[in-house]
Coordinates of N, CA, C and O in Angstrom, one line a residue:
X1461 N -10.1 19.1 -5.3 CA -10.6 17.7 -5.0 C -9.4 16.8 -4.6 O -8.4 16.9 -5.3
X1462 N -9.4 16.0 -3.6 CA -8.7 15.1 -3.0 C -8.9 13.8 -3.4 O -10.0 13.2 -3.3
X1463 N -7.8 13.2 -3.7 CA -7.1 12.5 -4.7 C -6.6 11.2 -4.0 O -5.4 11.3 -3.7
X1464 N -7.1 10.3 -3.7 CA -6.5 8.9 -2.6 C -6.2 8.1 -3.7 O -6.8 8.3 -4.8
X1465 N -5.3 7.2 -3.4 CA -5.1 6.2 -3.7 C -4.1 4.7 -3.0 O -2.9 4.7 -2.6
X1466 N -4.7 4.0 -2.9 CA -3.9 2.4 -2.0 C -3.3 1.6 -3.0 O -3.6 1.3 -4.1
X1467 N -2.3 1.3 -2.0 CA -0.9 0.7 -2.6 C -0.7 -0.2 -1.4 O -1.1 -0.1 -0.2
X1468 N 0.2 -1.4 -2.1 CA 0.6 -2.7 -1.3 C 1.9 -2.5 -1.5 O 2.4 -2.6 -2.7
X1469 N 2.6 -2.3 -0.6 CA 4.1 -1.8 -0.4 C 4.7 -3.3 0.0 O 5.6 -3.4 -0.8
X1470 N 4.6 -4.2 0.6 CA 5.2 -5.4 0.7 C 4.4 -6.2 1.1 O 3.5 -6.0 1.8
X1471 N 4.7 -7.5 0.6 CA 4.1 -8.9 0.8 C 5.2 -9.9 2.3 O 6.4 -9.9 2.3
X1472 N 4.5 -10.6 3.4 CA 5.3 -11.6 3.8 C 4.9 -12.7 3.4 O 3.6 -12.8 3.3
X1473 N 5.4 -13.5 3.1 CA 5.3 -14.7 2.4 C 6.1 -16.1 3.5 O 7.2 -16.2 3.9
X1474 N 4.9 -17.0 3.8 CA 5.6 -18.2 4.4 C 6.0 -19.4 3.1 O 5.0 -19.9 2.6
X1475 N 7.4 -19.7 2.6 CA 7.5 -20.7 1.6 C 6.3 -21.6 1.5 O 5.5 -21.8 0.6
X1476 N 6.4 -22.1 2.4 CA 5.1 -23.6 2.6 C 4.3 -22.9 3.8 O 4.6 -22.2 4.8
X1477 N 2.8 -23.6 3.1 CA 2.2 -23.7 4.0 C 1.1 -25.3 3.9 O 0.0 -25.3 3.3
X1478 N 1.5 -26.3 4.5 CA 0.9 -27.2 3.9 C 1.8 -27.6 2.5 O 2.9 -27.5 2.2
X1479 N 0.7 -28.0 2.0 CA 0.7 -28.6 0.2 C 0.8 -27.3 -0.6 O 1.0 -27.3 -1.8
X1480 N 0.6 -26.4 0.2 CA 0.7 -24.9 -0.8 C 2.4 -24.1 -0.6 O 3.3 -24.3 0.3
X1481 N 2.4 -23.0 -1.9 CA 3.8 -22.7 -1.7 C 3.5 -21.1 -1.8 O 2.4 -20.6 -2.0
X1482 N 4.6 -20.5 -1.6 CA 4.6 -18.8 -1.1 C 3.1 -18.2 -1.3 O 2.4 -17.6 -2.2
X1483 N 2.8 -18.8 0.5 CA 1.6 -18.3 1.1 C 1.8 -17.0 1.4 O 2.8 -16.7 2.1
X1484 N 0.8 -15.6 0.9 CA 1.1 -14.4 1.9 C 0.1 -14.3 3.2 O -1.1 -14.5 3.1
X1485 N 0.8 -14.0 4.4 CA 0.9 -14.2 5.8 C 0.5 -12.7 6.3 O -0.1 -12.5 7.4
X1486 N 0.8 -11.6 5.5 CA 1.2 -10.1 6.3 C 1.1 -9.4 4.8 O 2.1 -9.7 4.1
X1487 N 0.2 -8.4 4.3 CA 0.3 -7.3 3.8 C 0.6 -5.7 4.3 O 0.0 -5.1 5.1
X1488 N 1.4 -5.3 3.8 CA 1.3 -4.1 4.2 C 1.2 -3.0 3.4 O 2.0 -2.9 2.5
X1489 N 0.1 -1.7 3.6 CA -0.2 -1.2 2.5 C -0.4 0.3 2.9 O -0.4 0.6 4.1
X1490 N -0.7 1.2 1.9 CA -0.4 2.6 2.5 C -1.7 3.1 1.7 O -2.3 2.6 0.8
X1491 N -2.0 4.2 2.4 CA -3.7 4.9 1.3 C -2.9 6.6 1.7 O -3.0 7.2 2.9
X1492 N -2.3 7.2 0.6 CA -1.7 8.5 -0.3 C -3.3 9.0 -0.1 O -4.3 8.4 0.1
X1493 N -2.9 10.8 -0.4 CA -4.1 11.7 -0.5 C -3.4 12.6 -1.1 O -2.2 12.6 -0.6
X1494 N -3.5 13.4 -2.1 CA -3.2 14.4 -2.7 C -4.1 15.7 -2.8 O -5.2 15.5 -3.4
X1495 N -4.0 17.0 -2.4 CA -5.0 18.0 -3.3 C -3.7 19.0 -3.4 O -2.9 19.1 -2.4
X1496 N -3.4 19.8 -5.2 CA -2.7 20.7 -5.0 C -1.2 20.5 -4.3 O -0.5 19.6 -4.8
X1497 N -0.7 21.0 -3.6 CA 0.7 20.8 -2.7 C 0.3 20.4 -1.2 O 1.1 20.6 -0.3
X1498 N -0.6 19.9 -1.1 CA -1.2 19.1 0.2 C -1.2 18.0 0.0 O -1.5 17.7 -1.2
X1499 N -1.0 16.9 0.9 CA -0.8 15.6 1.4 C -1.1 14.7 2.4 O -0.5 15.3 3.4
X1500 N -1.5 13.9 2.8 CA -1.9 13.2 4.1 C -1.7 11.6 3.2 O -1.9 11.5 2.0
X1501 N -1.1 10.5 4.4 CA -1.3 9.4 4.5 C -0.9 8.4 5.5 O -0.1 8.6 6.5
X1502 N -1.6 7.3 5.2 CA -2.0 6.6 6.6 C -1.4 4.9 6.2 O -1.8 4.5 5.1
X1503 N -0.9 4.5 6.5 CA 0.0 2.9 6.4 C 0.0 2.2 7.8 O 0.3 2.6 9.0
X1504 N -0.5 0.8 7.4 CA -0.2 -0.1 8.1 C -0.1 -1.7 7.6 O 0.2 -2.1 6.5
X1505 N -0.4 -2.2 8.3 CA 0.0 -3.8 8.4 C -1.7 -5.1 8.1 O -2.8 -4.7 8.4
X1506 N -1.6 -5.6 7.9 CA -2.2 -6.8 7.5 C -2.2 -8.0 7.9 O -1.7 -8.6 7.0
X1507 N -2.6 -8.7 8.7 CA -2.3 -10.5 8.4 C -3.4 -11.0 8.2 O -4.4 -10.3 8.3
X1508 N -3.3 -12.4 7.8 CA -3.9 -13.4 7.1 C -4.0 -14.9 7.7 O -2.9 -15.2 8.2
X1509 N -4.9 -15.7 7.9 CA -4.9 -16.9 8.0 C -4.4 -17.6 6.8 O -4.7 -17.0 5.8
X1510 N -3.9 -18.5 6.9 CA -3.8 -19.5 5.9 C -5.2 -20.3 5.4 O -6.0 -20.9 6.0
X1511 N -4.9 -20.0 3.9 CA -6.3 -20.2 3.2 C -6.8 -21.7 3.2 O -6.2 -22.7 2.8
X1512 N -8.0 -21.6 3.6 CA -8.6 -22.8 3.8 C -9.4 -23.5 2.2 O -9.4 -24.7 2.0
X1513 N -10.0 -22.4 1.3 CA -10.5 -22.6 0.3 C -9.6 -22.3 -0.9 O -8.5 -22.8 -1.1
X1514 N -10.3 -21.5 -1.6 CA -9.4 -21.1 -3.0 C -8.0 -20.5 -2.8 O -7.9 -19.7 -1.9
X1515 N -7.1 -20.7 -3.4 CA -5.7 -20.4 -3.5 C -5.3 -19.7 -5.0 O -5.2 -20.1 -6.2
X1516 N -5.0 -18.7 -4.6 CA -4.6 -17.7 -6.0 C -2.7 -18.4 -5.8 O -2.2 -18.4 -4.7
X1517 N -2.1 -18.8 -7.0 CA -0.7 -19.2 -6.6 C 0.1 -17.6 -6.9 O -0.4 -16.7 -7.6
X1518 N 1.7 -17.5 -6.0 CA 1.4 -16.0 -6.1 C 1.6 -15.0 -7.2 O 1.3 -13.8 -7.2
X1519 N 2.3 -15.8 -8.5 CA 2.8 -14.8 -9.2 C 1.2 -14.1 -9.9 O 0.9 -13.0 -10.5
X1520 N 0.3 -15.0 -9.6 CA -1.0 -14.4 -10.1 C -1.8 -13.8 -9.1 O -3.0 -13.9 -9.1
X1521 N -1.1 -12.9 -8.1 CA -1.7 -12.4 -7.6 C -1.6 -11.1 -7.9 O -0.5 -10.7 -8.4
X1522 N -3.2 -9.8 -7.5 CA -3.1 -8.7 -8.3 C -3.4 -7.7 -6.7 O -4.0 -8.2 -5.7
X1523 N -2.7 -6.2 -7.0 CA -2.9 -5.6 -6.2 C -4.3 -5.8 -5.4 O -4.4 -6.5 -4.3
X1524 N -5.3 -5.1 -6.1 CA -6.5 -4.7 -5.9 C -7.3 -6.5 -5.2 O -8.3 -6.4 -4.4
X1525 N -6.6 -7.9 -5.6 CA -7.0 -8.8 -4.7 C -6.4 -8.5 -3.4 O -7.2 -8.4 -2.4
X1526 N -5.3 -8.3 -3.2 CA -4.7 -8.3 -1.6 C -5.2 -7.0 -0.9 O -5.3 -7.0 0.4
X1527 N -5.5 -6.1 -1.6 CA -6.1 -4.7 -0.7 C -7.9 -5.6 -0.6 O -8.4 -5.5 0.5
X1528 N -8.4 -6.2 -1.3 CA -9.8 -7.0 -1.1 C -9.5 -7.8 0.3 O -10.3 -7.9 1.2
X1529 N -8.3 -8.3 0.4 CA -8.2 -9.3 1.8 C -7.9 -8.2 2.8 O -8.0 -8.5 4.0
X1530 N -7.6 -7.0 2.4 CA -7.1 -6.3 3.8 C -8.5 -5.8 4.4 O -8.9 -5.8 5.5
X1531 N -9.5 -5.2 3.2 CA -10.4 -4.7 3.9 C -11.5 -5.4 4.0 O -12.5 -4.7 4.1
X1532 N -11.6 -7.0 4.1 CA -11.8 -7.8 4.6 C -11.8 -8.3 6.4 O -12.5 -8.5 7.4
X1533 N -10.5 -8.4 6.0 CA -9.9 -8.3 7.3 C -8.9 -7.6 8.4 O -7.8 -7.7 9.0
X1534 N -10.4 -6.5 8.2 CA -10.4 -5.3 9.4 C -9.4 -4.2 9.2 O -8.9 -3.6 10.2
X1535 N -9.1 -3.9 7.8 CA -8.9 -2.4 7.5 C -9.7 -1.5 7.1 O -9.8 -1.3 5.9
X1536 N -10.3 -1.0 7.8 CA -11.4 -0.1 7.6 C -10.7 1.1 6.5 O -9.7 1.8 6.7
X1537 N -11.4 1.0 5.6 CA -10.9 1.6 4.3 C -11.8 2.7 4.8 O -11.0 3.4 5.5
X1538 N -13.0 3.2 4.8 CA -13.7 4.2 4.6 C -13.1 5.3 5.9 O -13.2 6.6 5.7
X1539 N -12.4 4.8 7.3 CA -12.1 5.2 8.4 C -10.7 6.1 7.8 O -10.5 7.3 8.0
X1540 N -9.8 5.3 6.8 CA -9.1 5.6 6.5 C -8.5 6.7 5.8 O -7.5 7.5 6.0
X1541 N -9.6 6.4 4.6 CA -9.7 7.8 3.4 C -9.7 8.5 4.5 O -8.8 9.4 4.7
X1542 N -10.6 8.4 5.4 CA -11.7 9.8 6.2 C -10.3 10.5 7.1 O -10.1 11.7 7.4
X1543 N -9.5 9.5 7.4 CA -8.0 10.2 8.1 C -7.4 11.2 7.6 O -7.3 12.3 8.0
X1544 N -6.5 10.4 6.4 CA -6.2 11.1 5.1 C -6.8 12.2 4.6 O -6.1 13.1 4.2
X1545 N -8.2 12.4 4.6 CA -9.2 13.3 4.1 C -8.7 14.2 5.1 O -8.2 15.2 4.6
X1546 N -8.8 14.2 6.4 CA -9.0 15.0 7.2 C -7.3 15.8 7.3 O -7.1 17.0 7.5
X1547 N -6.3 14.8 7.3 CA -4.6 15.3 7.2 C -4.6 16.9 6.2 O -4.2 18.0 6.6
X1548 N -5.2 16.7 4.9 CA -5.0 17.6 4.2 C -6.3 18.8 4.5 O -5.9 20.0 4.6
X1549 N -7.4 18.5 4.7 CA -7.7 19.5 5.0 C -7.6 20.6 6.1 O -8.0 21.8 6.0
X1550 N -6.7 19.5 7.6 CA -5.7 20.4 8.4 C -5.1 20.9 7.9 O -4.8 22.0 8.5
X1551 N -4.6 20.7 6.7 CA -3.4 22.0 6.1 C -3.7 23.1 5.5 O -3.0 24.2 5.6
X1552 N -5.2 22.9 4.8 CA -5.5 23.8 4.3 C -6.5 24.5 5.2 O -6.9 25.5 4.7
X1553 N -7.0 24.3 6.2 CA -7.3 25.1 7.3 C -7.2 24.7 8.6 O -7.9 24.2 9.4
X1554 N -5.7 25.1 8.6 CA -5.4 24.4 10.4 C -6.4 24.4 11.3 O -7.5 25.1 11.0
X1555 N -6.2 23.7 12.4 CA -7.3 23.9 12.7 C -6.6 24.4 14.3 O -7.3 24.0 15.2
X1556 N -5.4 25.0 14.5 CA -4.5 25.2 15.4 C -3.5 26.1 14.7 O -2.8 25.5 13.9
X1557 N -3.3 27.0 14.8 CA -2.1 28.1 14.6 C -1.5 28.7 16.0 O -2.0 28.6 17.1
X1558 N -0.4 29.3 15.8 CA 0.4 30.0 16.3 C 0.6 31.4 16.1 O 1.1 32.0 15.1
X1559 N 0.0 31.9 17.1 CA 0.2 33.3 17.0 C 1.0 33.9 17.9 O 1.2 33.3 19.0
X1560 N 1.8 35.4 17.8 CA 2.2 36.1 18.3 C 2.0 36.6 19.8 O 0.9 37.1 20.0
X1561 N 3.0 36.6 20.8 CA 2.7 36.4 22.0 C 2.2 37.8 22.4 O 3.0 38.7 22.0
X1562 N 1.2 38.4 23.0 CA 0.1 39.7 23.1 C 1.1 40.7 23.7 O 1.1 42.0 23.6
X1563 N 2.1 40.0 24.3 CA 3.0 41.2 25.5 C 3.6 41.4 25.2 O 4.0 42.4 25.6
X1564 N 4.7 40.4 23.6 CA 5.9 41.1 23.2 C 5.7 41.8 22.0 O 5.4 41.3 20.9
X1565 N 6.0 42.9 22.3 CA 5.8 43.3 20.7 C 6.7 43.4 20.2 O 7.9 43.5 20.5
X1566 N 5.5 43.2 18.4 CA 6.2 43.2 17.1 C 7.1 43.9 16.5 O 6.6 44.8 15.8
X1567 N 8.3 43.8 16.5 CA 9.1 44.7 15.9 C 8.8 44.9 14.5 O 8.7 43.9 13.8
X1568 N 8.7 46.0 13.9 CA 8.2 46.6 12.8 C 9.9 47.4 12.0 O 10.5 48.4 12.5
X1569 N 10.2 46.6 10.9 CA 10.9 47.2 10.7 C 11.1 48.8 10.3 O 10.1 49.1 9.6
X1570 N 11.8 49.8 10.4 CA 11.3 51.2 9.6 C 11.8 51.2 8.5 O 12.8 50.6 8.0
X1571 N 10.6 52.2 7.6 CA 11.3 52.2 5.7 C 12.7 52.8 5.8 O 13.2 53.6 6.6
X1572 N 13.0 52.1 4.7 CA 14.8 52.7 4.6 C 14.2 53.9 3.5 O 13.2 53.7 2.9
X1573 N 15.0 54.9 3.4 CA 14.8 56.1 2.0 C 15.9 56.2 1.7 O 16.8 56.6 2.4
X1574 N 15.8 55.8 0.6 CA 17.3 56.0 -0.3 C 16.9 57.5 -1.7 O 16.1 57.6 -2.6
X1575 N 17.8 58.3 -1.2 CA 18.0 59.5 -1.7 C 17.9 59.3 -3.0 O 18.5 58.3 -3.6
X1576 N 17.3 60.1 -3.7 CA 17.3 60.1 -5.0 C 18.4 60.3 -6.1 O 18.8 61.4 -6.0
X1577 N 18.8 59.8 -6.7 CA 20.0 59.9 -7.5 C 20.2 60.6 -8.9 O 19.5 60.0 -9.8
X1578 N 20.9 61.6 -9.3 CA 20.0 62.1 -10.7 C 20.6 61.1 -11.8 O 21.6 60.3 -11.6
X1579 N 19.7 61.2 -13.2 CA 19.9 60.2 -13.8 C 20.5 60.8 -14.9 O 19.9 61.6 -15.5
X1580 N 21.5 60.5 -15.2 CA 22.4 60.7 -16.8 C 22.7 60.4 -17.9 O 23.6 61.0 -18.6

């Protein structure tokens, strides 16, 4: 089972905006996938208008609100998982391998036989 989870890796912040103080302007956030020793993830960027209505001031701001404004405004979360979803299950079934060129052949090493030795 594959394992997502989103994170807000950094905030930009304009000091003032107006009568308001450390406005965030730009989130940036990453969505992790885990199954087993497989991995996929997908990161990007965010911006924001300056809030017209309600104002969270920032030290009371919580992850899970600023990931609400990203997929708000046009991070398609579900596009996302589905990326990530898809990274790891390329690993676990490429969907492109490399195989062995048809005309050169495989060198096969030969068994070595190591002589018997008596035991004492």
């Amino acid at each position: 089972m594959i394992t997502l989870s989103w994170i807000i890796e950094r905030l930009l912040v304009k000091p003032t905006e107006g009568s308001l103080t450390d406005v965030v302007i730009t989130a940036d956030w990453r969505c992790n996938g885990t199954q087993d020793q497989y991995s996929g993830t997908c990161y990007g960027s965010c911006s924001f208008q300056p809030p017209t209505g309600e104002f969270t001031p920032y030290p009371d701001l919580t992850q899970e609100q600023v990931l609400g404004w990203c997929y708000a405004n046009g991070v398609d979360q579900a596009a996302i998982e589905a990326n990530v979803t898809q990274q790891i299950n390329d690993q676990i079934n490429p969907p492109v391998v490399t195989l062995p060129l048809p005309w050169v052949p495989v060198a096969v090493a030969e068994p070595v036989v190591v002589a018997d030795s008596p035991v004492v």
